[in-house]
Coordinates of N, CA and C in Angstrom, one line a residue:
Chain A
A108 N 0.9 -1.2 0.0 CA 0.0 0.0 0.0 C 0.9 1.2 0.0
Q109 N 0.4 2.3 -0.7 CA 1.1 3.5 -0.7 C 1.2 4.1 0.7
K110 N 2.4 4.5 1.1 CA 2.5 5.2 2.4 C 2.2 6.7 2.2
I111 N 2.6 7.3 1.1 CA 2.4 8.7 0.8 C 1.6 8.8 -0.5
T112 N 0.5 9.5 -0.5 CA -0.3 9.6 -1.7 C -0.5 11.1 -2.0
Q113 N -0.1 11.4 -3.2 CA -0.3 12.8 -3.8 C -1.3 12.6 -5.0
T114 N -2.5 13.0 -4.8 CA -3.5 12.7 -5.8 C -3.6 13.6 -7.0
Q115 N -2.8 14.7 -6.9 CA -2.9 15.8 -8.0 C -1.6 15.6 -8.9
P116 N -1.7 15.1 -10.0 CA -0.5 15.0 -10.9 C 0.0 16.4 -11.3
G117 N -1.0 17.3 -11.6 CA -0.7 18.6 -12.0 C -1.6 19.6 -11.5
M118 N -1.1 20.8 -11.1 CA -1.9 21.9 -10.6 C -1.4 23.2 -11.4
F119 N -2.4 24.0 -11.6 CA -2.2 25.3 -12.3 C -2.7 26.4 -11.5
V120 N -1.9 27.5 -11.4 CA -2.3 28.6 -10.6 C -1.7 29.9 -11.2
Q121 N -2.4 31.0 -11.0 CA -2.0 32.3 -11.5 C -1.0 32.9 -10.5
E122 N -0.1 33.7 -10.9 CA 0.7 34.5 -10.0 C -0.1 35.2 -9.0
K123 N 0.5 35.3 -7.8 CA -0.1 36.0 -6.6 C -1.2 35.2 -6.0
E124 N -1.7 34.2 -6.6 CA -2.7 33.4 -5.9 C -2.1 32.4 -5.0
A125 N -2.9 31.9 -4.1 CA -2.5 30.8 -3.2 C -2.9 29.4 -3.8
V126 N -2.1 28.4 -3.5 CA -2.4 27.1 -4.0 C -2.2 26.0 -2.9
T127 N -3.0 25.0 -2.9 CA -2.8 23.9 -1.9 C -2.5 22.6 -2.7
L128 N -1.4 22.0 -2.2 CA -1.0 20.7 -2.8 C -1.3 19.6 -1.7
D129 N -2.0 18.6 -2.2 CA -2.5 17.6 -1.2 C -1.5 16.5 -1.0
C130 N -1.6 16.0 0.3 CA -0.7 14.9 0.6 C -1.4 14.1 1.8
T131 N -1.6 12.8 1.6 CA -2.1 12.0 2.6 C -1.1 10.9 2.9
Y132 N -1.1 10.4 4.1 CA 0.0 9.4 4.5 C -0.7 8.3 5.3
D133 N 0.1 7.2 5.4 CA -0.4 6.0 6.1 C 0.7 5.5 6.9
T134 N 0.5 5.5 8.2 CA 1.5 4.9 9.2 C 0.8 4.5 10.5
S135 N 1.4 3.5 11.1 CA 0.9 3.1 12.4 C 1.9 3.5 13.5
D136 N 3.0 4.1 13.0 CA 4.1 4.6 13.9 C 3.5 5.9 14.6
P137 N 3.5 6.0 15.9 CA 3.0 7.2 16.6 C 4.0 8.4 16.4
S138 N 5.2 8.1 16.1 CA 6.2 9.2 16.0 C 6.7 9.3 14.5
Y139 N 6.5 10.3 13.8 CA 6.9 10.4 12.5 C 7.0 11.9 12.1
G140 N 7.7 12.1 11.0 CA 7.9 13.5 10.5 C 7.5 13.5 9.0
L141 N 6.9 14.7 8.7 CA 6.5 14.9 7.3 C 7.3 16.1 6.7
F142 N 7.7 15.9 5.5 CA 8.5 16.9 4.8 C 7.9 17.2 3.4
W143 N 8.2 18.4 3.0 CA 7.9 18.8 1.6 C 9.2 19.2 0.9
Y144 N 9.4 18.8 -0.3 CA 10.5 19.2 -1.1 C 10.0 19.7 -2.5
K145 N 10.8 20.6 -3.0 CA 10.6 21.2 -4.3 C 11.7 20.7 -5.3
Q146 N 11.3 20.3 -6.5 CA 12.3 19.9 -7.5 C 12.1 20.7 -8.8
P147 N 12.9 21.7 -9.0 CA 12.8 22.4 -10.3 C 13.3 21.5 -11.4
S148 N 13.2 22.1 -12.6 CA 13.6 21.3 -13.8 C 15.0 20.9 -13.8
S149 N 15.9 21.6 -13.0 CA 17.3 21.3 -12.9 C 17.5 19.9 -12.2
G150 N 16.5 19.5 -11.4 CA 16.6 18.2 -10.8 C 17.0 18.2 -9.3
E151 N 17.5 19.3 -8.8 CA 17.9 19.4 -7.4 C 16.7 19.3 -6.5
M152 N 16.9 18.8 -5.3 CA 15.8 18.6 -4.4 C 16.0 19.7 -3.3
I153 N 15.0 20.6 -3.1 CA 15.1 21.7 -2.2 C 14.1 21.4 -1.0
F154 N 14.6 21.4 0.2 CA 13.8 21.2 1.3 C 13.0 22.4 1.6
L155 N 11.6 22.3 1.9 CA 10.8 23.4 2.1 C 10.3 23.6 3.5
I156 N 9.8 22.5 4.1 CA 9.1 22.6 5.3 C 9.0 21.2 6.0
Y157 N 8.9 21.2 7.3 CA 8.8 20.0 8.1 C 7.7 20.1 9.2
Q158 N 7.0 19.0 9.4 CA 6.0 18.9 10.5 C 6.2 17.6 11.2
G159 N 6.4 17.7 12.5 CA 6.5 16.5 13.4 C 5.1 16.1 13.9
S160 N 5.0 14.8 14.1 CA 3.7 14.2 14.4 C 3.2 14.8 15.8
Y161 N 4.1 15.2 16.6 CA 3.7 15.7 18.0 C 3.6 17.2 18.0
D162 N 3.9 17.8 16.9 CA 3.9 19.3 16.9 C 2.4 19.8 17.0
Q163 N 2.2 20.7 17.9 CA 0.8 21.2 18.1 C 0.4 22.2 17.1
Q164 N 1.4 23.0 16.6 CA 1.1 24.0 15.6 C 1.4 23.6 14.2
N165 N 0.7 24.1 13.2 CA 1.1 23.9 11.9 C 2.4 24.6 11.5
A166 N 3.3 24.0 10.8 CA 4.5 24.6 10.5 C 4.4 25.7 9.4
T167 N 5.2 26.7 9.5 CA 5.2 27.7 8.5 C 6.7 28.1 8.2
E168 N 7.0 28.4 6.9 CA 8.3 28.9 6.5 C 8.1 29.9 5.4
G169 N 8.1 31.1 5.7 CA 7.9 32.1 4.7 C 6.5 32.0 4.0
R170 N 6.5 31.8 2.7 CA 5.3 31.7 2.0 C 4.7 30.3 2.0
Y171 N 5.4 29.4 2.7 CA 5.0 28.0 2.8 C 4.4 27.7 4.1
S172 N 3.3 27.0 4.1 CA 2.7 26.5 5.4 C 2.2 25.1 5.2
L173 N 2.1 24.4 6.3 CA 1.7 23.0 6.2 C 0.4 22.9 6.9
N174 N -0.7 22.4 6.3 CA -2.0 22.2 6.9 C -2.0 20.8 7.4
F175 N -1.7 20.6 8.7 CA -1.5 19.3 9.2 C -2.8 18.9 9.9
Q176 N -3.5 17.8 9.4 CA -4.7 17.3 10.1 C -4.4 15.8 10.4
K177 N -4.0 15.6 11.7 CA -3.5 14.3 12.1 C -4.5 13.2 12.0
A178 N -5.8 13.5 12.4 CA -6.8 12.5 12.4 C -7.2 12.1 11.0
R179 N -7.0 13.0 10.1 CA -7.3 12.6 8.7 C -6.1 12.1 8.0
K180 N -4.9 12.2 8.6 CA -3.6 11.8 8.1 C -3.3 12.6 6.8
S181 N -3.5 13.9 6.9 CA -3.2 14.7 5.7 C -2.2 15.8 6.1
A182 N -1.4 16.2 5.2 CA -0.3 17.2 5.4 C -0.2 18.0 4.1
N183 N -1.1 18.8 3.9 CA -1.2 19.6 2.7 C -0.2 20.8 2.7
L184 N 0.4 21.1 1.6 CA 1.3 22.2 1.5 C 0.5 23.4 0.9
V185 N 0.6 24.5 1.6 CA -0.1 25.8 1.1 C 1.0 26.7 0.7
I186 N 1.0 27.2 -0.6 CA 1.9 28.2 -1.0 C 1.1 29.5 -1.2
S187 N 1.4 30.5 -0.5 CA 0.7 31.8 -0.7 C 1.4 32.6 -1.7
A188 N 0.7 33.5 -2.3 CA 1.3 34.5 -3.3 C 2.2 33.8 -4.2
S189 N 1.7 32.9 -5.0 CA 2.6 32.2 -6.0 C 3.4 33.1 -6.9
Q190 N 4.6 32.6 -7.2 CA 5.5 33.3 -8.1 C 5.9 32.4 -9.2
L191 N 6.3 33.0 -10.3 CA 6.7 32.2 -11.5 C 7.8 31.1 -11.1
G192 N 8.6 31.5 -10.2 CA 9.7 30.6 -9.8 C 9.2 29.4 -9.0
D193 N 8.0 29.4 -8.6 CA 7.4 28.3 -7.9 C 7.1 27.1 -8.8
S194 N 7.1 27.3 -10.1 CA 6.8 26.2 -11.0 C 7.9 25.1 -10.9
A195 N 7.4 24.0 -10.5 CA 8.3 22.9 -10.2 C 7.5 21.6 -9.8
M196 N 8.2 20.6 -9.5 CA 7.6 19.4 -9.0 C 7.7 19.4 -7.5
Y197 N 6.6 19.1 -6.8 CA 6.6 19.1 -5.3 C 6.4 17.7 -4.8
F198 N 7.2 17.3 -3.8 CA 7.1 16.0 -3.2 C 6.8 16.1 -1.8
C199 N 5.9 15.3 -1.3 CA 5.6 15.0 0.1 C 6.4 13.8 0.5
A200 N 6.9 13.8 1.7 CA 7.7 12.6 2.2 C 7.5 12.4 3.7
M201 N 7.7 11.2 4.1 CA 7.5 10.9 5.5 C 8.7 10.1 6.0
R202 N 9.1 10.3 7.3 CA 10.0 9.5 8.0 C 9.3 8.9 9.2
E203 N 9.3 7.6 9.3 CA 8.7 6.9 10.4 C 9.8 6.7 11.4
D204 N 9.7 7.4 12.6 CA 10.8 7.4 13.5 C 11.2 6.1 14.1
E205 N 10.2 5.2 14.3 CA 10.5 4.0 15.0 C 11.0 2.9 14.0
T206 N 10.9 3.1 12.7 CA 11.3 2.0 11.8 C 12.5 2.3 10.9
G207 N 13.0 3.5 11.0 CA 14.1 3.8 10.2 C 14.3 5.3 9.9
T208 N 15.4 5.6 9.2 CA 15.7 7.0 8.9 C 15.4 7.4 7.5
A209 N 15.1 6.5 6.6 CA 14.9 6.8 5.2 C 13.6 7.5 5.0
L210 N 13.6 8.5 4.1 CA 12.4 9.2 3.7 C 11.6 8.4 2.7
I211 N 10.3 8.3 2.8 CA 9.5 7.7 1.9 C 8.7 8.8 1.1
F212 N 8.8 8.8 -0.2 CA 8.3 9.9 -1.0 C 7.0 9.5 -1.7
G213 N 6.1 10.5 -1.9 CA 5.0 10.3 -2.8 C 5.5 10.5 -4.3
K214 N 4.5 10.4 -5.2 CA 4.8 10.5 -6.6 C 5.0 12.0 -7.1
G215 N 4.6 12.9 -6.3 CA 4.8 14.3 -6.7 C 3.6 14.9 -7.4
T216 N 3.6 16.3 -7.3 CA 2.6 17.1 -8.0 C 3.4 18.2 -8.8
T217 N 3.1 18.3 -10.1 CA 3.7 19.3 -10.9 C 2.9 20.6 -10.8
L218 N 3.5 21.7 -10.3 CA 2.8 23.0 -10.2 C 3.3 23.9 -11.3
S219 N 2.3 24.5 -12.0 CA 2.7 25.4 -13.1 C 2.0 26.8 -12.7
V220 N 2.9 27.8 -12.6 CA 2.4 29.2 -12.2 C 2.5 30.0 -13.5
S221 N 1.4 30.7 -13.8 CA 1.3 31.5 -15.0 C 1.1 33.0 -14.6
S222 N 1.6 33.8 -15.6 CA 1.5 35.3 -15.3 C 0.1 35.8 -15.8
Chain B
D219 N 32.3 24.9 1.3 CA 30.9 24.9 1.7 C 30.5 23.4 1.9
G220 N 29.7 23.2 2.9 CA 29.2 21.8 3.2 C 28.1 21.4 2.2
G221 N 28.2 20.1 1.8 CA 27.2 19.7 0.9 C 27.4 18.3 0.4
I222 N 26.7 17.9 -0.6 CA 26.8 16.5 -1.2 C 27.2 16.7 -2.6
T223 N 28.1 15.9 -3.0 CA 28.6 16.0 -4.4 C 28.4 14.6 -5.1
Q224 N 27.7 14.6 -6.2 CA 27.5 13.5 -6.9 C 28.2 13.6 -8.3
S225 N 28.8 12.5 -8.7 CA 29.5 12.6 -10.0 C 29.4 11.2 -10.6
P226 N 29.4 11.1 -12.0 CA 29.3 12.3 -12.9 C 27.8 12.8 -12.9
K227 N 27.6 13.9 -13.6 CA 26.3 14.4 -13.8 C 25.5 13.6 -14.8
Y228 N 26.2 13.2 -15.9 CA 25.6 12.4 -16.9 C 26.5 11.1 -17.1
L229 N 25.9 10.0 -17.3 CA 26.6 8.8 -17.4 C 25.9 7.9 -18.5
F230 N 26.7 7.3 -19.4 CA 26.2 6.5 -20.4 C 26.7 5.1 -20.2
R231 N 25.9 4.1 -20.3 CA 26.3 2.7 -20.0 C 25.9 1.8 -21.2
K232 N 26.8 1.0 -21.5 CA 26.5 0.0 -22.6 C 25.8 -1.2 -21.9
E233 N 25.0 -1.9 -22.7 CA 24.4 -3.1 -22.1 C 25.4 -4.1 -21.6
G234 N 25.1 -4.6 -20.4 CA 26.0 -5.6 -19.8 C 27.2 -5.0 -19.0
Q235 N 27.3 -3.7 -18.9 CA 28.3 -3.1 -18.2 C 27.9 -2.7 -16.7
N236 N 28.9 -2.8 -15.8 CA 28.6 -2.2 -14.5 C 29.1 -0.8 -14.5
V237 N 28.4 0.1 -13.8 CA 28.9 1.4 -13.6 C 28.7 1.8 -12.2
T238 N 29.6 2.7 -11.7 CA 29.6 3.2 -10.4 C 29.3 4.7 -10.3
L239 N 28.3 5.1 -9.5 CA 28.0 6.5 -9.3 C 28.6 6.9 -7.9
S240 N 29.2 8.1 -8.0 CA 29.9 8.5 -6.8 C 29.0 9.5 -6.0
C241 N 29.1 9.4 -4.6 CA 28.4 10.3 -3.7 C 29.3 10.6 -2.5
E242 N 29.6 11.8 -2.3 CA 30.5 12.3 -1.2 C 29.8 13.4 -0.5
Q243 N 29.9 13.4 0.9 CA 29.3 14.4 1.7 C 30.3 14.9 2.7
N244 N 30.2 16.2 3.0 CA 31.1 16.7 4.1 C 30.3 17.4 5.1
L245 N 29.1 16.9 5.4 CA 28.1 17.4 6.3 C 28.2 16.7 7.7
N246 N 29.1 15.7 7.7 CA 29.3 14.9 8.9 C 28.0 14.1 9.3
H247 N 27.2 13.8 8.3 CA 26.0 13.0 8.5 C 26.3 11.6 8.6
D248 N 25.5 10.9 9.5 CA 25.7 9.5 9.7 C 25.0 8.7 8.6
A249 N 23.8 9.2 8.2 CA 23.0 8.4 7.3 C 23.2 8.9 5.8
M250 N 23.2 7.9 4.9 CA 23.2 8.3 3.5 C 22.3 7.3 2.7
Y251 N 21.8 7.9 1.6 CA 20.7 7.2 0.9 C 21.0 7.3 -0.6
W252 N 20.4 6.3 -1.3 CA 20.4 6.4 -2.8 C 18.9 6.2 -3.2
Y253 N 18.4 7.1 -4.0 CA 17.1 7.0 -4.6 C 17.2 7.0 -6.1
R254 N 16.2 6.4 -6.7 CA 16.0 6.4 -8.1 C 14.7 7.1 -8.5
Q255 N 14.8 7.9 -9.5 CA 13.6 8.7 -10.0 C 13.4 8.4 -11.5
D256 N 12.3 7.9 -11.8 CA 11.9 7.8 -13.2 C 11.0 8.9 -13.7
P257 N 10.9 9.2 -15.0 CA 10.2 10.4 -15.4 C 8.8 10.5 -14.9
G258 N 8.4 11.6 -14.3 CA 7.1 11.8 -13.8 C 6.8 11.0 -12.5
Q259 N 7.8 10.4 -11.9 CA 7.6 9.6 -10.8 C 8.3 10.1 -9.5
G260 N 7.9 9.6 -8.4 CA 8.5 10.0 -7.2 C 9.9 9.3 -7.0
L261 N 10.5 9.4 -5.8 CA 11.8 8.9 -5.6 C 11.5 7.5 -4.9
R262 N 12.3 6.5 -5.4 CA 12.2 5.2 -4.8 C 13.5 4.8 -4.2
L263 N 13.5 4.3 -3.0 CA 14.7 4.0 -2.2 C 15.4 2.8 -2.7
I264 N 16.7 2.9 -3.0 CA 17.5 1.7 -3.4 C 18.2 1.1 -2.2
Y265 N 19.0 1.9 -1.6 CA 19.8 1.4 -0.4 C 20.0 2.6 0.5
Y266 N 20.2 2.3 1.8 CA 20.6 3.3 2.7 C 21.5 2.8 3.8
S267 N 22.2 3.7 4.4 CA 23.3 3.3 5.4 C 23.2 4.3 6.5
Q268 N 23.2 3.8 7.8 CA 23.2 4.6 8.9 C 24.5 4.7 9.6
I269 N 25.4 3.8 9.2 CA 26.7 3.8 9.9 C 27.7 3.1 8.9
V270 N 29.0 3.5 9.1 CA 30.0 2.9 8.3 C 30.0 1.4 8.4
N271 N 30.2 0.7 7.2 CA 30.3 -0.7 7.0 C 29.0 -1.4 7.3
D272 N 27.9 -0.7 7.2 CA 26.6 -1.3 7.4 C 25.6 -0.6 6.4
F273 N 24.7 -1.3 5.8 CA 23.7 -0.7 4.9 C 22.5 -1.7 4.8
Q274 N 21.4 -1.1 4.4 CA 20.2 -1.9 4.2 C 19.6 -1.7 2.9
K275 N 18.9 -2.7 2.4 CA 18.2 -2.6 1.1 C 16.9 -1.8 1.3
G276 N 16.7 -1.0 0.2 CA 15.4 -0.3 0.1 C 14.4 -1.1 -0.7
D277 N 13.5 -0.4 -1.3 CA 12.4 -1.1 -2.0 C 12.8 -1.7 -3.3
I278 N 13.9 -1.2 -3.9 CA 14.2 -1.6 -5.3 C 15.7 -1.9 -5.4
A279 N 16.3 -2.7 -4.5 CA 17.7 -3.0 -4.4 C 18.2 -3.9 -5.5
E280 N 17.4 -4.7 -6.1 CA 17.8 -5.7 -7.0 C 18.6 -5.1 -8.2
G281 N 19.8 -5.6 -8.5 CA 20.6 -5.1 -9.6 C 21.5 -3.9 -9.2
Y282 N 21.5 -3.6 -7.9 CA 22.4 -2.5 -7.4 C 23.2 -3.1 -6.3
S283 N 24.4 -2.4 -6.0 CA 25.2 -2.7 -4.9 C 25.8 -1.4 -4.3
V284 N 26.1 -1.4 -3.0 CA 26.7 -0.2 -2.4 C 27.8 -0.7 -1.5
S285 N 28.6 0.3 -1.0 CA 29.5 0.1 0.0 C 29.6 1.4 0.9
R286 N 30.0 1.2 2.1 CA 30.1 2.4 3.0 C 31.4 2.2 3.9
E287 N 32.5 2.4 3.2 CA 33.8 2.2 3.9 C 34.2 3.4 4.6
K288 N 33.7 4.6 4.2 CA 34.0 5.8 4.9 C 32.7 6.6 5.2
K289 N 32.7 7.3 6.2 CA 31.5 8.1 6.6 C 31.1 9.0 5.5
E290 N 32.1 9.6 4.8 CA 31.8 10.6 3.8 C 31.3 10.1 2.4
S291 N 31.5 8.8 2.2 CA 31.3 8.2 0.9 C 30.3 7.1 0.8
F292 N 29.5 7.1 -0.2 CA 28.5 6.0 -0.4 C 28.3 5.7 -1.8
P293 N 29.2 5.1 -2.5 CA 29.1 4.8 -3.9 C 28.0 3.8 -4.3
L294 N 27.4 3.9 -5.4 CA 26.3 3.0 -5.9 C 26.8 2.4 -7.2
T295 N 26.8 1.1 -7.2 CA 27.1 0.4 -8.5 C 25.9 -0.2 -9.1
V296 N 25.7 0.2 -10.4 CA 24.5 -0.3 -11.1 C 25.1 -1.5 -11.9
T297 N 24.6 -2.7 -11.6 CA 25.2 -3.9 -12.2 C 24.5 -4.3 -13.5
S298 N 25.0 -5.2 -14.2 CA 24.4 -5.7 -15.4 C 23.1 -6.4 -15.1
A299 N 22.9 -6.8 -13.9 CA 21.6 -7.5 -13.5 C 20.4 -6.5 -13.4
Q300 N 20.7 -5.2 -13.4 CA 19.6 -4.2 -13.4 C 19.2 -4.1 -14.8
K301 N 18.0 -4.5 -15.1 CA 17.5 -4.7 -16.5 C 17.1 -3.3 -17.1
N302 N 16.7 -2.4 -16.3 CA 16.2 -1.1 -16.8 C 16.8 0.0 -16.0
P303 N 18.1 0.3 -16.2 CA 18.8 1.2 -15.3 C 18.7 2.7 -15.7
T304 N 18.1 3.0 -16.9 CA 18.0 4.4 -17.3 C 17.1 5.1 -16.4
A305 N 17.6 6.1 -15.7 CA 16.9 6.9 -14.7 C 17.8 8.0 -14.1
F306 N 17.2 8.8 -13.3 CA 17.9 9.8 -12.6 C 18.1 9.3 -11.1
Y307 N 19.4 9.4 -10.7 CA 19.8 8.8 -9.4 C 20.2 10.0 -8.5
L308 N 19.6 10.0 -7.3 CA 19.8 11.0 -6.3 C 20.4 10.4 -5.0
C309 N 21.4 11.0 -4.6 CA 22.1 10.6 -3.3 C 21.7 11.6 -2.3
A310 N 21.5 11.2 -1.0 CA 21.1 12.1 0.0 C 21.8 11.7 1.3
S311 N 21.8 12.7 2.3 CA 22.4 12.3 3.6 C 21.6 13.1 4.6
S312 N 21.6 12.6 5.8 CA 20.9 13.3 6.9 C 21.5 12.8 8.3
S313 N 21.3 13.7 9.3 CA 21.6 13.3 10.6 C 20.6 12.2 11.0
I314 N 20.9 11.3 11.9 CA 19.9 10.4 12.5 C 19.5 10.8 13.8
R315 N 19.9 12.0 14.3 CA 19.5 12.5 15.6 C 18.6 13.6 15.4
G316 N 17.4 13.5 16.0 CA 16.4 14.6 15.8 C 15.4 14.2 14.7
R317 N 14.1 14.3 15.1 CA 13.1 13.9 14.2 C 13.0 14.8 13.0
G318 N 13.3 16.0 13.2 CA 13.2 17.0 12.1 C 14.4 17.1 11.2
A319 N 15.3 16.1 11.2 CA 16.5 16.2 10.4 C 16.1 15.9 9.0
E320 N 16.1 17.0 8.2 CA 15.8 16.8 6.7 C 17.0 16.2 6.0
A321 N 16.7 15.5 4.9 CA 17.7 15.0 4.1 C 18.2 16.0 3.1
F322 N 19.5 16.1 2.9 CA 20.1 17.0 1.9 C 20.5 16.1 0.7
F323 N 20.2 16.7 -0.5 CA 20.4 15.9 -1.7 C 21.6 16.5 -2.5
G324 N 22.2 15.6 -3.3 CA 23.1 16.0 -4.3 C 22.4 16.4 -5.6
Q325 N 23.2 16.8 -6.6 CA 22.6 17.3 -7.8 C 22.1 16.2 -8.7
G326 N 22.4 15.0 -8.4 CA 21.9 13.9 -9.2 C 22.8 13.4 -10.3
T327 N 22.6 12.2 -10.7 CA 23.3 11.6 -11.9 C 22.3 11.0 -12.8
R328 N 22.3 11.5 -14.1 CA 21.4 10.9 -15.1 C 22.1 9.8 -15.8
L329 N 21.6 8.6 -15.7 CA 22.2 7.4 -16.3 C 21.3 7.0 -17.5
T330 N 22.0 6.8 -18.6 CA 21.3 6.3 -19.8 C 22.0 5.1 -20.4
V331 N 21.3 4.1 -20.7 CA 21.8 2.9 -21.3 C 21.8 3.1 -22.8
V332 N 22.9 2.9 -23.5 CA 23.1 3.1 -24.9 C 23.3 1.7 -25.6

């Protein structure tokens, strides 16, 4: 079974608008971390934001925020005020703290920002 | 500057050849990983290592081999047993201390079978 599910293969947004990229996860480990990465066409992986399973508040980093709904097992990324440079592939990932250190990735969502 | 260096950036392999992808980090991270990415797909874990001289198979280890003789280095060999090796390969490292330790990635190696 998929541990990380990203159901939106592609998303389109206009500059300056906000966009939400969906991510649901599956784990029985009570302690885990959720990560979002951005991959531009160059291929590099850029870390954006982290949310721990015990964190009470939703994580925020500049224009990025994570809408963490633990009971629903969702960790959606919200990008506010989109910019042309946000066009990229976005990956949601999870690390299960009790079973290992490797990140498990979803299949990604391609975001296209237009002017 | 601290970081992860992968080489080469592009690699071409003939059928039946073994090739080795290099990955070096100077971040003093204990854990290192190899992922494979196919077009339009997510990253799939090939191997990972949490300590020198020890490593574990990931989801798609068949046809690949690794070694971890030094903390800084985690080379990946794509053997002739890997039937479809054309892909983008990403190496990463992270601390194993702290739940929020994100993985840092190299620039990737694009392998093509010719």
